[in-house]
Coordinates of N, CA and C in Angstrom, one line a residue:
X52 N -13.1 5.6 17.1 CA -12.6 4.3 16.7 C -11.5 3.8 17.6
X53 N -10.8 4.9 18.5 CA -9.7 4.1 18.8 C -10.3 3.7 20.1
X54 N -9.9 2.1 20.5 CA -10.5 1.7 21.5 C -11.6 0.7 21.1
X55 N -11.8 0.5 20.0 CA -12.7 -0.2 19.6 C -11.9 -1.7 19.4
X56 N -12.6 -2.8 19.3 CA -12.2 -3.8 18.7 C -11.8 -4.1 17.0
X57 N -11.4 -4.7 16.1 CA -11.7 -4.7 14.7 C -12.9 -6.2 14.8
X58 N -13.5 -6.1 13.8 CA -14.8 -6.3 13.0 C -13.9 -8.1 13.1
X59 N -14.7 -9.0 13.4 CA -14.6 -10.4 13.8 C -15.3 -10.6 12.3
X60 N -15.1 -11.1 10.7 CA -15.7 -11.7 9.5 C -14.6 -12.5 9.1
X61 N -14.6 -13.1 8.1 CA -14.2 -14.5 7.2 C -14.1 -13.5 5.8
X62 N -13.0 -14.1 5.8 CA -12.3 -13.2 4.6 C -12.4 -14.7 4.0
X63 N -12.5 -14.6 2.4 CA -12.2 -16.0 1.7 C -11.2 -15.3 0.4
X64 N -10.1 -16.2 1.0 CA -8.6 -15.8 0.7 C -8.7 -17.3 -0.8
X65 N -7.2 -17.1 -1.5 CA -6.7 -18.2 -2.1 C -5.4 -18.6 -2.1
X66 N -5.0 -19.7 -1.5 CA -3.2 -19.9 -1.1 C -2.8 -21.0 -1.9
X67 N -1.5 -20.6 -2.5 CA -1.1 -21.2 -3.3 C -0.7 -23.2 -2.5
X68 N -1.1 -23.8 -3.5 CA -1.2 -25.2 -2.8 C -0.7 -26.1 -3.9
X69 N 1.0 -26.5 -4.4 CA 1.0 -27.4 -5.1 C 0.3 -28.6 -5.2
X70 N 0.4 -29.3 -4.0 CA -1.0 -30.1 -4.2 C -2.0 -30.2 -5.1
X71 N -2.6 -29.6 -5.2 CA -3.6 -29.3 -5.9 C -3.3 -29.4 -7.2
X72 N -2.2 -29.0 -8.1 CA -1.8 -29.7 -9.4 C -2.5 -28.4 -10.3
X73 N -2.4 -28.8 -11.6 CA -2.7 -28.1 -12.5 C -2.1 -26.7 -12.8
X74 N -3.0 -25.9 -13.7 CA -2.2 -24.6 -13.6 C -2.8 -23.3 -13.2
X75 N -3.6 -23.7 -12.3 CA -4.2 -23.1 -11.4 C -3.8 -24.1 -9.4
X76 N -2.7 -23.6 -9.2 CA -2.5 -24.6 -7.9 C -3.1 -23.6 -6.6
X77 N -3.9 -23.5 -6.3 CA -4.9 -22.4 -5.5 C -5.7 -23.8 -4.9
X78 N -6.1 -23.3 -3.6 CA -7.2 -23.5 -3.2 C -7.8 -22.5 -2.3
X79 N -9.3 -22.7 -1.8 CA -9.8 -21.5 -1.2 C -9.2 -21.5 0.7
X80 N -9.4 -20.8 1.1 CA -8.8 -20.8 2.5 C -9.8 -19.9 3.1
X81 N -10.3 -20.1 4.3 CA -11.5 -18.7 5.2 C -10.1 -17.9 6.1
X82 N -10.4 -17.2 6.2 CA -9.3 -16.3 6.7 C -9.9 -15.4 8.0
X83 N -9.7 -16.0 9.2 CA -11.0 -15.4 10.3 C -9.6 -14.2 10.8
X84 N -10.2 -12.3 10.6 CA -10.0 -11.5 11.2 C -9.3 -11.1 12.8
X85 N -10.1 -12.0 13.5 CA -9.3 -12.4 15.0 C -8.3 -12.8 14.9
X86 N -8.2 -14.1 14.4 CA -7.0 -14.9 14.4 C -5.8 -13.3 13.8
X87 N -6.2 -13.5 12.5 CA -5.1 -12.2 11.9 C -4.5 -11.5 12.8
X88 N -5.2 -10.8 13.9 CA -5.0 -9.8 14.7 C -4.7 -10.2 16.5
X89 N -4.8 -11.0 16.1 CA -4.5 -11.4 17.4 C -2.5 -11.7 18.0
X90 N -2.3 -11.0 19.0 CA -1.2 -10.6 19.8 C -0.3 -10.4 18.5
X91 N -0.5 -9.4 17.5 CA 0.3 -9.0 16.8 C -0.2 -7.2 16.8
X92 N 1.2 -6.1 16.3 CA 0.5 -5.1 16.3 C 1.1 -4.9 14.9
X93 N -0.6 -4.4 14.2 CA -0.5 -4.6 12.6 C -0.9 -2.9 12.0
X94 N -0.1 -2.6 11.2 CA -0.8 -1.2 10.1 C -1.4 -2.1 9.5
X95 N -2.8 -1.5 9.0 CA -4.0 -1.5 8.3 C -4.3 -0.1 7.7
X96 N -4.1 -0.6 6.1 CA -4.8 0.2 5.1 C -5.4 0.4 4.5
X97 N -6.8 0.8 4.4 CA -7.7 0.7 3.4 C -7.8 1.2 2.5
X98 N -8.4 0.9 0.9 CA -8.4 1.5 -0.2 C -9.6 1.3 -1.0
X99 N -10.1 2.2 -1.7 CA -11.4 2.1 -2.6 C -10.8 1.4 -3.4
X100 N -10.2 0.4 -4.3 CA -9.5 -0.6 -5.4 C -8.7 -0.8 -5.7
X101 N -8.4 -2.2 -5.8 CA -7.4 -3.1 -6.9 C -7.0 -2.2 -8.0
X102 N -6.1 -1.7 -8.8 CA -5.9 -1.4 -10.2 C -6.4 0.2 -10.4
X103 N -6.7 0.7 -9.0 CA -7.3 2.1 -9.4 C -6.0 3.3 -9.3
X104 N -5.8 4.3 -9.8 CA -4.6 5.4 -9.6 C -3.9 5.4 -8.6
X105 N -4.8 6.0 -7.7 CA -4.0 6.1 -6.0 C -3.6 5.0 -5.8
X106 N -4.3 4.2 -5.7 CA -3.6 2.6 -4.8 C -2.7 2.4 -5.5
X107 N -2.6 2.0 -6.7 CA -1.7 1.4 -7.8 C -0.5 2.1 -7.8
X108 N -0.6 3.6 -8.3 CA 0.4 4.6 -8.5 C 1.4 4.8 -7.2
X109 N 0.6 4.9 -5.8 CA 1.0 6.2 -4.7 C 0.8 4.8 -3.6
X110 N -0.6 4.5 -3.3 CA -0.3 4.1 -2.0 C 0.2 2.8 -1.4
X111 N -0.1 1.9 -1.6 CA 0.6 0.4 -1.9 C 1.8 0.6 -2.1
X112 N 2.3 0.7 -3.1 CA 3.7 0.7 -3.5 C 4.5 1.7 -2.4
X113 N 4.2 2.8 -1.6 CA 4.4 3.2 -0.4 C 4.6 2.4 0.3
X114 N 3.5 2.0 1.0 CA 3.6 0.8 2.2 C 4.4 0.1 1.6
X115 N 4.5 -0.6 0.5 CA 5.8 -1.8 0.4 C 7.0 -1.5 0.6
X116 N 7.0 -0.1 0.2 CA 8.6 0.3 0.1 C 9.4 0.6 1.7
X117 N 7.4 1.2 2.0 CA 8.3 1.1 4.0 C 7.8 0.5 4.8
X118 N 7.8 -0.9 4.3 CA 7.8 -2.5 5.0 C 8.7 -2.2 6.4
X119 N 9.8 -1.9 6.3 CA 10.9 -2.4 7.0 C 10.7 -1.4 8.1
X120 N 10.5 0.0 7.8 CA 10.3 0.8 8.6 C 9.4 1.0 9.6
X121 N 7.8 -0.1 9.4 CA 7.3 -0.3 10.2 C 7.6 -1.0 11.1
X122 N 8.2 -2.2 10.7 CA 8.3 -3.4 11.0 C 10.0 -2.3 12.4
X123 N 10.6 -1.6 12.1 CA 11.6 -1.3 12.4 C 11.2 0.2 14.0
X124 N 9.6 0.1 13.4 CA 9.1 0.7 14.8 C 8.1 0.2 15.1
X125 N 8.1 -1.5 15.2 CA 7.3 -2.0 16.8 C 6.2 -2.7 15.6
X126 N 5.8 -2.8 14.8 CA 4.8 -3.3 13.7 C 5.0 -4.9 13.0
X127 N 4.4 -5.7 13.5 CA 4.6 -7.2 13.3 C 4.2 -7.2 11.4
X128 N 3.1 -6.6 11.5 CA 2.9 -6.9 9.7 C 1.9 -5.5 9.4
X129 N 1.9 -5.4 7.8 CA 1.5 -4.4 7.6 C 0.4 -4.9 6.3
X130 N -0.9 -4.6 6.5 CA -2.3 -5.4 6.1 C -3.1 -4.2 5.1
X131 N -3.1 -4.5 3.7 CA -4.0 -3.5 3.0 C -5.0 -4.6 3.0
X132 N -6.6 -3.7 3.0 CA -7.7 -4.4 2.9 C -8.6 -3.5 2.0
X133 N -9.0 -4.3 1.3 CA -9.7 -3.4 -0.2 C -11.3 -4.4 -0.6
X134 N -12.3 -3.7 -0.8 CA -13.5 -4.7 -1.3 C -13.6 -5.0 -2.5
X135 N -12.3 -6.3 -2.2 CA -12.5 -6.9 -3.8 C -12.1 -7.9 -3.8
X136 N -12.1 -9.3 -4.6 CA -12.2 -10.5 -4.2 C -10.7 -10.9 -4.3
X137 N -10.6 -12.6 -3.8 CA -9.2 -12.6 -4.0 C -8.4 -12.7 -5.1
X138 N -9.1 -13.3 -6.1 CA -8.7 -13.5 -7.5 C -8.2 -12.0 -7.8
X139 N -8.7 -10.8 -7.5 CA -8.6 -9.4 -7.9 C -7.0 -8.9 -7.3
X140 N -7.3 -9.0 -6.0 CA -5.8 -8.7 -5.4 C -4.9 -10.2 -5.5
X141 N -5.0 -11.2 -6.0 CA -3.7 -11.9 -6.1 C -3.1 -11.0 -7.3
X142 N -4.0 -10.8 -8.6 CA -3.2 -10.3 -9.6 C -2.8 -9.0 -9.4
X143 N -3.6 -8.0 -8.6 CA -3.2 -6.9 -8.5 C -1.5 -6.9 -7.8
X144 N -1.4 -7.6 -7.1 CA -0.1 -8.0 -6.2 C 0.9 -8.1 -6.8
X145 N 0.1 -9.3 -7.6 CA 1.5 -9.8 -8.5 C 2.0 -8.7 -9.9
X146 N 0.8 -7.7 -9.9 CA 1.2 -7.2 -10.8 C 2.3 -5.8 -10.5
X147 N 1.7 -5.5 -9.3 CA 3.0 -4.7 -8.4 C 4.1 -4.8 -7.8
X148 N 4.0 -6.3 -7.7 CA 5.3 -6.9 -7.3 C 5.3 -6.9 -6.0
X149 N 4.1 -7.0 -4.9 CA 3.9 -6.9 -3.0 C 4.4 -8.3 -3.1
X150 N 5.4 -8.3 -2.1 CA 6.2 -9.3 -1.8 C 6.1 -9.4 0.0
X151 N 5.6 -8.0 0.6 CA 5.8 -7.4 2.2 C 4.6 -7.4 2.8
X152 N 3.9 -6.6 2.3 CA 2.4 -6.0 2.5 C 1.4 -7.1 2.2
X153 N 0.5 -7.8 3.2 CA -0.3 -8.6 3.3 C -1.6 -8.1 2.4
X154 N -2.1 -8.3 1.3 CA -3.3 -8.2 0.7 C -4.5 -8.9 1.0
X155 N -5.3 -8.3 1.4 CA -6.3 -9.2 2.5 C -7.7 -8.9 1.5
X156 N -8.3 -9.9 1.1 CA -10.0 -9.4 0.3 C -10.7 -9.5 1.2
X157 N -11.7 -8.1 0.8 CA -13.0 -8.2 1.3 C -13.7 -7.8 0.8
X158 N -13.9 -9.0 -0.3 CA -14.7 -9.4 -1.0 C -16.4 -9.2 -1.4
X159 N -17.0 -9.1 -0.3 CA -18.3 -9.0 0.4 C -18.3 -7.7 1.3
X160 N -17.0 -7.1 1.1 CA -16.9 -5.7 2.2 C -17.7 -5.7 3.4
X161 N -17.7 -7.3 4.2 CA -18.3 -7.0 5.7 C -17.4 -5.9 6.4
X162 N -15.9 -6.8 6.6 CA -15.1 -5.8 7.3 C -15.3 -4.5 7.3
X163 N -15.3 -4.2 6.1 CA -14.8 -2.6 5.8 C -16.6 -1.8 6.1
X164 N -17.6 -2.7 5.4 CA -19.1 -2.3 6.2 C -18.7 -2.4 7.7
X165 N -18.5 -3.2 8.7 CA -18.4 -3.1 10.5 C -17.8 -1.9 10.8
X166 N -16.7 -1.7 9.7 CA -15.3 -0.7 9.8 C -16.1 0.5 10.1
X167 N -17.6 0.7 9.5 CA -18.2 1.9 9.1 C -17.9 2.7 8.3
X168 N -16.8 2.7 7.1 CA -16.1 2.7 6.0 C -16.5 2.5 4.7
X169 N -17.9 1.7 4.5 CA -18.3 1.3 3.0 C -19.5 2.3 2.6
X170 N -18.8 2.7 1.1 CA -19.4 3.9 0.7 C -19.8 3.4 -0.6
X171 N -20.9 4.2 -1.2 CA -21.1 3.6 -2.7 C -20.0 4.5 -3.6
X172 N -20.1 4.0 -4.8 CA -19.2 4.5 -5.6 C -19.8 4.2 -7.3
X173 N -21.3 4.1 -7.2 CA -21.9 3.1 -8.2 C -22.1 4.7 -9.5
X174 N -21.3 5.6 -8.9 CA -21.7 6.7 -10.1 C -20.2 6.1 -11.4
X175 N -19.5 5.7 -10.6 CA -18.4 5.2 -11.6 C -18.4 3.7 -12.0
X176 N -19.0 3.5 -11.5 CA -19.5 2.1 -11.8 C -18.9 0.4 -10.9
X177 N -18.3 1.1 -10.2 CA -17.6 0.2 -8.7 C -18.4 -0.3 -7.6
X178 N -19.6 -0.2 -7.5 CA -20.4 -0.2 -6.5 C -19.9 0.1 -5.1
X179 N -20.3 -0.8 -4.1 CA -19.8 -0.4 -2.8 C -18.2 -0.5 -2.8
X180 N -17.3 0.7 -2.0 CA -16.0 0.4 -2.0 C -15.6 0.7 -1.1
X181 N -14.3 0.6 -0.1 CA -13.9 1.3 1.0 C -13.7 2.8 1.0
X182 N -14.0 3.3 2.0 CA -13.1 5.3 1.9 C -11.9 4.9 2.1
X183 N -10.9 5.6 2.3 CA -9.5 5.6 2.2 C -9.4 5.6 4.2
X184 N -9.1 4.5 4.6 CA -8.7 5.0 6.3 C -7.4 4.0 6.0
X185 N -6.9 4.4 7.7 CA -5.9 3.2 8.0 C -5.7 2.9 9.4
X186 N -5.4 2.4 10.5 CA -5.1 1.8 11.5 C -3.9 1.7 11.7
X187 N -3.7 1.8 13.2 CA -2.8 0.8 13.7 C -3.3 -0.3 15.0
X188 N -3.3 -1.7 14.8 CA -3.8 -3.0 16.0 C -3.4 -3.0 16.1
X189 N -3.3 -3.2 17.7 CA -2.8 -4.0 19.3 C -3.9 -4.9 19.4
X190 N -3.2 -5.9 19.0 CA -4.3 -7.0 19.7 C -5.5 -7.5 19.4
X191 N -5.9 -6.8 18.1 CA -7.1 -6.9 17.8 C -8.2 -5.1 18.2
X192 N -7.0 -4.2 19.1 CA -7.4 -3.4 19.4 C -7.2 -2.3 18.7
X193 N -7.9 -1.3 18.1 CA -7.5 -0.3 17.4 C -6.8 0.8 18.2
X194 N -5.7 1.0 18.2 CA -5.0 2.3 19.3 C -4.7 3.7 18.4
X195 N -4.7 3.6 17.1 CA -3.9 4.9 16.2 C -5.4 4.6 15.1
X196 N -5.9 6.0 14.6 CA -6.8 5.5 13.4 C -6.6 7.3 12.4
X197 N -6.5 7.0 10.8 CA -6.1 7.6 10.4 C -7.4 7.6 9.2
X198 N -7.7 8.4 8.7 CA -9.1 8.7 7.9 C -8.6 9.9 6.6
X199 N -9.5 9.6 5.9 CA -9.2 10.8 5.0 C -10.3 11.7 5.0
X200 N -10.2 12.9 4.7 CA -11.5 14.0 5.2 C -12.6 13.9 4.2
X201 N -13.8 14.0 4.6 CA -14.7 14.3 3.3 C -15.7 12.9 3.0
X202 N -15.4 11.8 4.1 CA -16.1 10.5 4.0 C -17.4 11.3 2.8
X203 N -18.1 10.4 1.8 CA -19.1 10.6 1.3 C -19.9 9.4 0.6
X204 N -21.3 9.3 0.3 CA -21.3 8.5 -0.4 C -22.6 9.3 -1.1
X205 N -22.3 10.1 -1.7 CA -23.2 10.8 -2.5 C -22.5 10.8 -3.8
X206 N -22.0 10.3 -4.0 CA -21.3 10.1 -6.2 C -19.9 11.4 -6.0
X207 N -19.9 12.1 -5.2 CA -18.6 12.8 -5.2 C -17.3 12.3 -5.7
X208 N -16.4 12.8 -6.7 CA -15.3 12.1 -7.3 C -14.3 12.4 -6.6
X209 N -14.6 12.7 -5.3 CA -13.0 13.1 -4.2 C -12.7 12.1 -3.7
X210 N -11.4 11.6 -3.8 CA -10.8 10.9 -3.5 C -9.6 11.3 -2.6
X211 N -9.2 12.2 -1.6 CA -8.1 12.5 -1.3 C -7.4 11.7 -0.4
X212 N -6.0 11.9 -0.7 CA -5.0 10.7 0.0 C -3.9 11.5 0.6
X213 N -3.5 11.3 1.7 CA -2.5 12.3 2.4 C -2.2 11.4 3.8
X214 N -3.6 11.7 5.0 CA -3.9 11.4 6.1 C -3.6 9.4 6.3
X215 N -3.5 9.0 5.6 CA -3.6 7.5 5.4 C -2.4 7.0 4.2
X216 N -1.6 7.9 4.6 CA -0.2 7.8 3.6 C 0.4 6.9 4.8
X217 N 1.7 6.0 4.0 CA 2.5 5.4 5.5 C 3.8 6.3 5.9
X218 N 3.8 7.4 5.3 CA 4.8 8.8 5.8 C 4.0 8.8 7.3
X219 N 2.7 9.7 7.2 CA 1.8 10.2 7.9 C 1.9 8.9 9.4
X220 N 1.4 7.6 9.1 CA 1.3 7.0 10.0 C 2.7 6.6 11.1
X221 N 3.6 6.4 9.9 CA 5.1 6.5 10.8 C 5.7 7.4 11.5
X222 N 5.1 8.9 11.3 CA 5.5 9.7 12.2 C 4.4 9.7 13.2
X223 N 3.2 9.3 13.5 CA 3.0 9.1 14.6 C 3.2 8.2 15.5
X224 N 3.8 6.5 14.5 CA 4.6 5.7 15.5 C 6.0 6.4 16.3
X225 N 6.3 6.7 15.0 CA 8.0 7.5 16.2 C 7.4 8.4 17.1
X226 N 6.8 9.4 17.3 CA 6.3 10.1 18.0 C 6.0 9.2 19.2
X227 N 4.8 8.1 19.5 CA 4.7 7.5 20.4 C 5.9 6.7 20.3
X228 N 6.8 6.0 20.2 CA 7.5 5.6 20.4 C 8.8 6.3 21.7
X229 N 8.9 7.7 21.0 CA 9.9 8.5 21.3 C 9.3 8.6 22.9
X230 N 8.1 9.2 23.0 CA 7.5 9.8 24.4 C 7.4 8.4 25.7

């Protein structure tokens, strides 16, 4: 992966637009991948779901908490990407309180399909979801890639999370950093 480009798709986001009135003030917005990534260097985190244990409990709420610390070794923004629409991760957000951490849908899981990443999960009834990876862009370029062991898409209920913690990816930024 490292050396590769990330996956050029259309994310369809929803941004808040008083304009638009009512009590729903949203409108839809295409959200092109490139642009995202371009001359910025971003953590990317992937997660099998909105509302599910790990993400909810452990990993998100991590990354938010060490916003600053990325941002405080060389990291312009720090990007969870999950296959689920936007309506899913606005409330998941709001319900965590991400104020830092960019929530990006992929909705249609092209990305996280290009990613090579999309696994079924239809024994629990989720259908296709992401495995657990994460990144770090340059550029649109992948230079750092972090994976969780055991990729599967045979109904296996493993889910392990460690390798794609933002502990885990900050000590490899300081590391390059330092040398």
């Amino acid at each position: 992966m490292i050396g590769r480009q990330v996956p050029n798709v259309t994310l369809k986001t929803r941004v808040r637009d008083e304009s638009v009135g009512g009590d729903n003030p949203f409108r839809w917005e295409d959200v092109h991948t490139k642009e995202l990534f371009a001359n910025k260097k971003i953590a990317v985190f992937s997660l099998p779901g909105a509302f599910t244990p790990t993400c909810s409990n452990e990993q998100c709420p991590a990354f938010e908490r060490l916003y600053d610390e990325f941002k405080a070794n060389g990291i312009d923004e720090v990007y969870c990407v999950s296959v689920n629409d936007a309506f899913v991760m606005y409330q998941w957000g709001k319900q965590l309180g991400i104020e830092k951490v960019k929530l990006l849908p992929d909705g249609s899981g092209d990305f996280t399909r290009l990613m090579g990443m999309l696994i079924k999960k239809d024994h629990l009834g989720f259908g296709d979801r992401s495995w657990r990876y994460a990144m770090i862009v340059d550029d649109g370029e992948i230079t750092e890639w972090f994976e969780e062991p055991g990729i599967n898409d045979n109904g296996s209920d493993s889910d392990p999370y460690g390798e794609t913690s933002p502990e885990n990816m900050l000590a490899v930024l300081k590391t390059r950093k330092a040398a």
